[in-house]
Short mmCIF file of C-alpha atoms in Angstrom, two decimals:
data_model
loop_
_atom_site.label_atom_id
_atom_site.label_comp_id
_atom_site.label_asym_id
_atom_site.label_seq_id
_atom_site.Cartn_x
_atom_site.Cartn_y
_atom_site.Cartn_z
CA UNK A 1 21.41 -19.67 -8.33
CA UNK A 2 19.50 -16.58 -9.53
CA UNK A 3 17.29 -15.13 -6.81
CA UNK A 4 14.05 -16.36 -8.44
CA UNK A 5 15.33 -19.93 -8.70
CA UNK A 6 16.69 -19.80 -5.17
CA UNK A 7 13.30 -18.66 -3.85
CA UNK A 8 11.60 -21.50 -5.73
CA UNK A 9 14.08 -24.01 -4.33
CA UNK A 10 13.36 -22.81 -0.79
CA UNK A 11 9.63 -23.29 -1.33
CA UNK A 12 10.23 -26.80 -2.68
CA UNK A 13 12.42 -27.62 0.32
CA UNK A 14 9.70 -26.38 2.68
CA UNK A 15 7.09 -28.46 0.82
CA UNK A 16 9.19 -31.61 1.12
CA UNK A 17 9.78 -30.98 4.81
CA UNK A 18 6.04 -30.62 5.36
CA UNK A 19 5.23 -33.71 3.29
CA UNK A 20 7.86 -35.83 5.06
CA UNK A 21 6.41 -34.94 8.48
CA UNK A 22 2.84 -35.46 7.27
CA UNK A 23 3.68 -38.82 5.69
CA UNK A 24 5.44 -39.94 8.86
CA UNK A 25 2.32 -39.29 10.95
CA UNK A 26 -0.02 -40.84 8.38
CA UNK A 27 2.02 -44.05 8.50
CA UNK A 28 2.30 -44.07 12.30
CA UNK A 29 -0.19 -46.65 13.58
CA UNK A 30 0.37 -45.86 17.26
CA UNK A 31 -2.45 -44.08 19.15
CA UNK A 32 -2.26 -40.33 18.82
CA UNK A 33 -2.27 -39.78 22.58
CA UNK A 34 0.79 -42.00 23.02
CA UNK A 35 3.02 -40.10 20.60
CA UNK A 36 5.75 -37.83 21.88
CA UNK A 37 5.36 -34.55 20.01
CA UNK A 38 8.26 -32.16 20.54
CA UNK A 39 8.57 -28.94 18.56
CA UNK A 40 11.90 -28.40 16.83
CA UNK A 41 11.94 -24.63 16.41
CA UNK A 42 14.22 -22.87 13.96
CA UNK A 43 14.21 -19.70 11.88
CA UNK A 44 11.27 -20.07 9.47
CA UNK A 45 9.86 -18.07 6.60
CA UNK A 46 6.05 -18.43 6.96
CA UNK A 47 5.47 -17.47 3.32
CA UNK A 48 7.66 -20.33 2.13
CA UNK A 49 5.71 -22.74 4.36
CA UNK A 50 2.36 -21.56 2.97
CA UNK A 51 3.52 -21.59 -0.66
CA UNK A 52 4.95 -25.09 -0.18
CA UNK A 53 1.65 -26.48 1.09
CA UNK A 54 -0.27 -24.80 -1.74
CA UNK A 55 2.09 -26.50 -4.20
CA UNK A 56 1.44 -29.88 -2.57
CA UNK A 57 -2.35 -29.61 -2.63
CA UNK A 58 -2.97 -27.61 -5.80
CA UNK A 59 -3.47 -30.78 -7.93
CA UNK A 60 -6.02 -32.20 -5.49
CA UNK A 61 -7.87 -28.88 -5.44
CA UNK A 62 -7.92 -28.66 -9.23
CA UNK A 63 -9.46 -32.15 -9.48
CA UNK A 64 -12.42 -30.88 -7.47
CA UNK A 65 -12.81 -27.64 -9.42
CA UNK A 66 -11.37 -25.57 -6.59
CA UNK A 67 -9.00 -22.64 -6.82
CA UNK A 68 -6.99 -21.75 -3.68
CA UNK A 69 -5.86 -18.12 -3.53
CA UNK A 70 -3.50 -16.70 -0.91
CA UNK A 71 -3.36 -13.24 0.65
CA UNK A 72 -0.53 -12.67 3.14
CA UNK A 73 -0.69 -9.37 4.99
CA UNK A 74 2.42 -7.19 4.79
CA UNK A 75 2.59 -7.11 8.59
CA UNK A 76 3.41 -10.84 8.76
CA UNK A 77 7.09 -11.05 9.68
CA UNK A 78 9.61 -12.29 7.13
CA UNK A 79 11.25 -14.72 9.57
CA UNK A 80 9.83 -16.24 12.75
CA UNK A 81 10.97 -18.86 15.24
CA UNK A 82 8.85 -21.97 14.63
CA UNK A 83 8.86 -25.67 13.82
CA UNK A 84 8.44 -25.23 10.08
CA UNK A 85 7.49 -28.86 9.42
CA UNK A 86 4.79 -28.87 12.11
CA UNK A 87 3.49 -25.45 11.07
CA UNK A 88 3.29 -26.69 7.50
CA UNK A 89 1.59 -29.86 8.70
CA UNK A 90 -1.17 -27.88 10.42
CA UNK A 91 -1.78 -25.81 7.30
CA UNK A 92 -1.63 -28.93 5.10
CA UNK A 93 -4.35 -30.73 7.06
CA UNK A 94 -6.57 -27.63 7.35
CA UNK A 95 -6.33 -26.87 3.64
CA UNK A 96 -6.82 -30.53 2.72
CA UNK A 97 -9.88 -30.69 4.98
CA UNK A 98 -11.34 -27.61 3.28
CA UNK A 99 -10.66 -29.10 -0.14
CA UNK A 100 -12.25 -32.43 0.79
CA UNK A 101 -15.44 -30.83 2.09
CA UNK A 102 -16.01 -28.45 -0.81
CA UNK A 103 -16.30 -28.58 -4.56
CA UNK A 104 -16.89 -26.15 -7.43
CA UNK A 105 -15.90 -23.12 -5.43
CA UNK A 106 -13.10 -20.91 -4.32
CA UNK A 107 -10.91 -21.17 -1.22
CA UNK A 108 -9.31 -18.00 0.10
CA UNK A 109 -6.32 -18.33 2.42
CA UNK A 110 -5.90 -15.15 4.46
CA UNK A 111 -2.80 -14.75 6.63
CA UNK A 112 -2.63 -11.84 9.05
CA UNK A 113 -0.62 -10.77 12.09
CA UNK A 114 -1.28 -8.84 15.30
CA UNK A 115 1.56 -7.22 17.20
CA UNK A 116 2.10 -8.70 20.68
CA UNK A 117 5.24 -6.81 21.67
CA UNK A 118 8.48 -5.53 20.16
CA UNK A 119 9.71 -9.06 19.51
CA UNK A 120 6.67 -11.19 18.75
CA UNK A 121 3.38 -11.30 16.89
CA UNK A 122 0.32 -13.52 16.68
CA UNK A 123 -0.08 -14.97 13.20
CA UNK A 124 -3.49 -16.17 12.09
CA UNK A 125 -4.34 -18.33 9.07
CA UNK A 126 -7.96 -18.42 7.92
CA UNK A 127 -9.45 -20.56 5.16
CA UNK A 128 -12.69 -19.26 3.71
CA UNK A 129 -15.21 -20.20 1.05
CA UNK A 130 -15.44 -17.22 -1.30
CA UNK A 131 -17.06 -18.88 -4.29
CA UNK A 132 -20.79 -18.29 -4.65
CA UNK A 133 -21.22 -21.88 -5.84
CA UNK A 134 -19.32 -23.55 -2.99
CA UNK A 135 -21.03 -26.81 -2.06
CA UNK A 136 -20.31 -29.22 0.77
CA UNK A 137 -19.85 -32.84 -0.21
CA UNK A 138 -19.10 -36.15 1.43
CA UNK A 139 -15.54 -36.92 2.52
CA UNK A 140 -13.30 -38.19 -0.25
CA UNK A 141 -9.87 -39.81 -0.14
CA UNK A 142 -6.86 -37.54 0.20
CA UNK A 143 -5.48 -38.82 -3.11
CA UNK A 144 -7.96 -40.98 -4.99
CA UNK A 145 -7.45 -43.32 -7.94
CA UNK A 146 -7.54 -40.36 -10.34
CA UNK A 147 -4.97 -38.47 -8.31
CA UNK A 148 -1.58 -37.27 -9.47
CA UNK A 149 0.58 -40.29 -10.25
CA UNK A 150 3.47 -38.60 -8.50
CA UNK A 151 1.73 -39.64 -5.30
CA UNK A 152 1.86 -43.41 -5.47
CA UNK A 153 -0.98 -45.19 -3.72
CA UNK A 154 -4.21 -43.98 -2.21
CA UNK A 155 -4.41 -42.14 1.09
CA UNK A 156 -7.79 -42.42 2.74
CA UNK A 157 -6.84 -40.05 5.54
CA UNK A 158 -9.42 -39.63 8.28
CA UNK A 159 -10.13 -35.91 8.48
CA UNK A 160 -11.19 -36.03 12.13
CA UNK A 161 -7.99 -37.83 13.16
CA UNK A 162 -5.89 -35.27 11.31
CA UNK A 163 -7.88 -32.50 12.97
CA UNK A 164 -7.14 -34.02 16.38
CA UNK A 165 -3.43 -33.97 15.59
CA UNK A 166 -3.70 -30.34 14.54
CA UNK A 167 -5.42 -29.51 17.83
CA UNK A 168 -2.51 -31.05 19.75
CA UNK A 169 0.05 -29.21 17.63
CA UNK A 170 -1.81 -25.92 18.11
CA UNK A 171 -1.79 -26.43 21.88
CA UNK A 172 1.95 -27.17 21.80
CA UNK A 173 2.40 -23.85 20.00
CA UNK A 174 0.22 -22.09 22.61
CA UNK A 175 -2.19 -21.32 19.83
CA UNK A 176 -5.84 -21.83 18.93
CA UNK A 177 -7.59 -23.88 16.28
CA UNK A 178 -11.19 -23.20 15.30
CA UNK A 179 -13.45 -25.20 12.98
CA UNK A 180 -16.77 -23.74 11.84
CA UNK A 181 -19.77 -25.75 12.94
CA UNK A 182 -22.20 -23.56 10.98
CA UNK A 183 -22.39 -24.64 7.34
CA UNK A 184 -23.35 -21.06 6.40
CA UNK A 185 -20.15 -19.58 7.84
CA UNK A 186 -17.69 -18.41 5.19
CA UNK A 187 -14.69 -19.10 7.43
CA UNK A 188 -14.22 -22.86 7.45
CA UNK A 189 -11.16 -23.19 9.70
CA UNK A 190 -8.70 -20.85 11.38
CA UNK A 191 -5.45 -21.24 13.25
CA UNK A 192 -3.52 -18.66 15.24
CA UNK A 193 -0.48 -18.77 17.50
CA UNK A 194 2.18 -16.42 18.91
CA UNK A 195 5.64 -16.49 17.35
CA UNK A 196 8.91 -14.80 18.18
CA UNK A 197 10.05 -12.59 15.31
CA UNK A 198 13.57 -13.02 13.95
CA UNK A 199 13.20 -10.49 11.13
CA UNK A 200 10.30 -8.14 10.57
CA UNK A 201 11.12 -7.50 6.94
CA UNK A 202 11.18 -4.26 4.95
CA UNK A 203 7.40 -3.85 5.08
CA UNK A 204 7.03 -4.46 8.80
CA UNK A 205 9.84 -2.61 10.56
CA UNK A 206 7.71 -1.77 13.58
CA UNK A 207 10.50 -1.27 16.06
CA UNK A 208 12.25 1.37 13.98
CA UNK A 209 9.31 3.72 14.62
CA UNK A 210 9.12 3.08 18.36
CA UNK A 211 10.02 6.68 19.20
CA UNK A 212 7.87 8.28 16.50
CA UNK A 213 6.08 11.43 17.62
CA UNK A 214 2.32 11.41 17.22
CA UNK A 215 2.52 15.12 16.48
CA UNK A 216 4.11 14.19 13.13
CA UNK A 217 1.38 11.63 12.52
CA UNK A 218 -1.26 14.24 13.30
CA UNK A 219 0.40 16.70 10.92
CA UNK A 220 0.45 14.08 8.16
CA UNK A 221 -3.23 13.35 8.74
CA UNK A 222 -4.10 17.05 8.59
CA UNK A 223 -2.12 17.47 5.37
CA UNK A 224 -4.05 14.63 3.75
CA UNK A 225 -7.37 15.92 5.08
CA UNK A 226 -6.78 19.47 3.80
CA UNK A 227 -5.19 18.58 0.46
CA UNK A 228 -7.84 16.14 -0.71
CA UNK A 229 -11.26 14.84 0.24
CA UNK A 230 -10.20 11.28 -0.61
CA UNK A 231 -7.84 8.72 0.92
CA UNK A 232 -5.25 7.46 -1.60
CA UNK A 233 -5.01 3.74 -2.23
CA UNK A 234 -3.36 1.56 -4.87
CA UNK A 235 -5.99 0.05 -7.16
CA UNK A 236 -3.45 -2.49 -8.38
CA UNK A 237 -3.77 -4.29 -5.02
CA UNK A 238 -7.45 -4.97 -5.73
CA UNK A 239 -6.66 -5.71 -9.36
CA UNK A 240 -4.19 -8.36 -8.18
CA UNK A 241 -6.83 -9.96 -5.94
CA UNK A 242 -9.29 -10.02 -8.83
CA UNK A 243 -6.70 -11.56 -11.15
CA UNK A 244 -6.08 -14.27 -8.57
CA UNK A 245 -9.77 -15.19 -8.73
CA UNK A 246 -10.90 -13.47 -5.51
CA UNK A 247 -14.49 -12.24 -5.70
CA UNK A 248 -14.02 -8.57 -4.85
CA UNK A 249 -17.62 -8.09 -3.71
CA UNK A 250 -17.30 -10.85 -1.12
CA UNK A 251 -13.82 -9.77 -0.07
CA UNK A 252 -14.73 -6.09 0.36
CA UNK A 253 -17.97 -6.86 2.18
CA UNK A 254 -16.00 -8.74 4.82
CA UNK A 255 -13.23 -6.12 4.83
CA UNK A 256 -15.74 -3.27 5.22
CA UNK A 257 -17.49 -4.93 8.17
CA UNK A 258 -14.19 -5.57 9.92
CA UNK A 259 -12.96 -2.01 9.30
CA UNK A 260 -16.20 -0.42 10.47
CA UNK A 261 -16.22 -2.48 13.68
CA UNK A 262 -12.57 -1.67 14.44
CA UNK A 263 -12.99 2.04 13.72
CA UNK A 264 -16.03 2.22 16.00
CA UNK A 265 -14.09 0.43 18.70
CA UNK A 266 -11.10 2.73 18.22
CA UNK A 267 -13.38 5.75 18.51
CA UNK A 268 -14.15 4.91 22.14
CA UNK A 269 -11.03 3.01 23.11
CA UNK A 270 -8.51 5.84 22.98
CA UNK A 271 -10.51 7.75 25.60
CA UNK A 272 -10.29 4.82 28.04
CA UNK A 273 -6.46 5.01 28.33
CA UNK A 274 -6.00 1.33 27.50
CA UNK A 275 -2.64 1.81 25.77
CA UNK A 276 -1.87 -1.84 25.02
CA UNK A 277 -5.28 -2.54 23.49
CA UNK A 278 -5.12 0.74 21.56
CA UNK A 279 -1.75 -0.17 20.03
CA UNK A 280 -2.98 -3.63 19.07
CA UNK A 281 -6.06 -2.19 17.38
CA UNK A 282 -4.05 0.48 15.52
CA UNK A 283 -1.66 -2.17 14.27
CA UNK A 284 -4.50 -4.43 13.11
CA UNK A 285 -6.06 -1.51 11.25
CA UNK A 286 -2.73 -0.76 9.57
CA UNK A 287 -2.67 -4.31 8.22
CA UNK A 288 -6.28 -4.03 7.02
CA UNK A 289 -5.72 -0.81 5.06
CA UNK A 290 -2.43 -2.17 3.71
CA UNK A 291 -4.37 -5.08 2.25
CA UNK A 292 -6.14 -2.68 -0.15
CA UNK A 293 -3.03 -0.62 -0.92
CA UNK A 294 -3.69 2.43 1.28
CA UNK A 295 0.03 2.87 1.96
CA UNK A 296 -0.09 6.39 3.43
CA UNK A 297 -2.78 5.53 5.96
CA UNK A 298 -1.07 2.22 6.73
CA UNK A 299 2.18 4.01 7.62
CA UNK A 300 0.33 6.55 9.77
CA UNK A 301 -1.56 3.85 11.70
CA UNK A 302 1.59 1.76 12.13
CA UNK A 303 3.54 4.75 13.45
CA UNK A 304 0.69 5.58 15.81
CA UNK A 305 0.69 2.01 17.15
CA UNK A 306 4.35 2.40 18.14
CA UNK A 307 4.17 6.00 19.38
CA UNK A 308 4.77 6.68 23.11
CA UNK A 309 1.82 9.11 23.30
CA UNK A 310 -1.65 9.14 21.77
CA UNK A 311 -3.34 12.54 21.39
CA UNK A 312 -7.10 12.48 20.92
CA UNK A 313 -7.04 14.84 17.93
CA UNK A 314 -4.55 12.71 16.00
CA UNK A 315 -6.50 9.50 16.61
CA UNK A 316 -9.72 11.21 15.53
CA UNK A 317 -8.08 12.21 12.25
CA UNK A 318 -6.89 8.65 11.65
CA UNK A 319 -10.43 7.39 12.27
CA UNK A 320 -11.76 9.97 9.79
CA UNK A 321 -9.23 8.85 7.17
CA UNK A 322 -10.21 5.23 7.75
CA UNK A 323 -13.89 6.00 7.26
CA UNK A 324 -13.09 7.96 4.10
CA UNK A 325 -11.26 4.93 2.72
CA UNK A 326 -14.20 2.64 3.51
CA UNK A 327 -16.58 5.02 1.74
CA UNK A 328 -14.34 5.17 -1.33
CA UNK A 329 -14.12 1.40 -1.63
CA UNK A 330 -17.92 1.20 -1.44
CA UNK A 331 -18.00 2.79 -4.90
CA UNK A 332 -14.74 1.39 -6.32
CA UNK A 333 -16.17 -1.93 -7.51
CA UNK A 334 -18.35 -2.33 -10.56
CA UNK A 335 -21.76 -3.43 -9.17
CA UNK A 336 -22.23 -5.93 -11.99
CA UNK A 337 -18.73 -7.39 -12.15
CA UNK A 338 -15.92 -8.21 -9.74
CA UNK A 339 -13.66 -5.54 -11.24
CA UNK A 340 -12.32 -2.11 -10.42
CA UNK A 341 -14.05 0.87 -12.01
#
């Protein structure tokens, strides 16, 4: 098949695998604590899993006036070792729960990754309310009488029971599952777990830069600092988010707070000689700036995270470039509309 059709077929296959596992557990009347849950790990494309679940639940979301939008960070590996059906099942229940408890709003799915070592990363999936008119409502059936006829019957799934299953699955994956108890919190649910990486992918070849010299990174930072007073970024990344329905004001407010906190932490951390924590923070920052299309700074931060040495001057320049980027994005959005100026 042509590559586009093949990619679509893989997403459909992932969706059916997730639905089969979910349906099996919904029909299982045995107590949850008595079930034998064994993970069947295989090479998995996390993007296919996420897209498959979105395809399954998009009709239910549309019926409630909701629009799910997905942002997968470039640092998330192309292939990981995981039980794809169980991973999809967790995301299915978390997204369904968010859909059931909200109406007339927007749901943002944000997928990010933190480097653990040369062969693994921690992947996190967060579901957030980004619509200004998001409202919490009473629990509704998974697929009600007005649901898509492709789903025969009505599924009055108990959200708490499904959440308990997700907690067990998260523990089996040595991960964490968090549900917001504060109704004012924008992040409704989040899941994270460590995964072995089978293929980083063209945008996340971290190991290839393991021997990169920080002197080169410092030189690159100085070149940028002397050649221009701004930090280059691709506006089409923000345009794409806006076209997907993401409220740029809400998105950038959260992004700015996270960046400012991490840059402040980085400012003091590299003087404490905590190499592992420093590398983790540099890698997280590279993913954050990549999210807004700051490719040059992303590459510099990623190279620094894998460099064997960390000179103070080079880190200071990276911090300065990060702060410049934050300042630029403060004025990049039209104050009256969610668009790029």
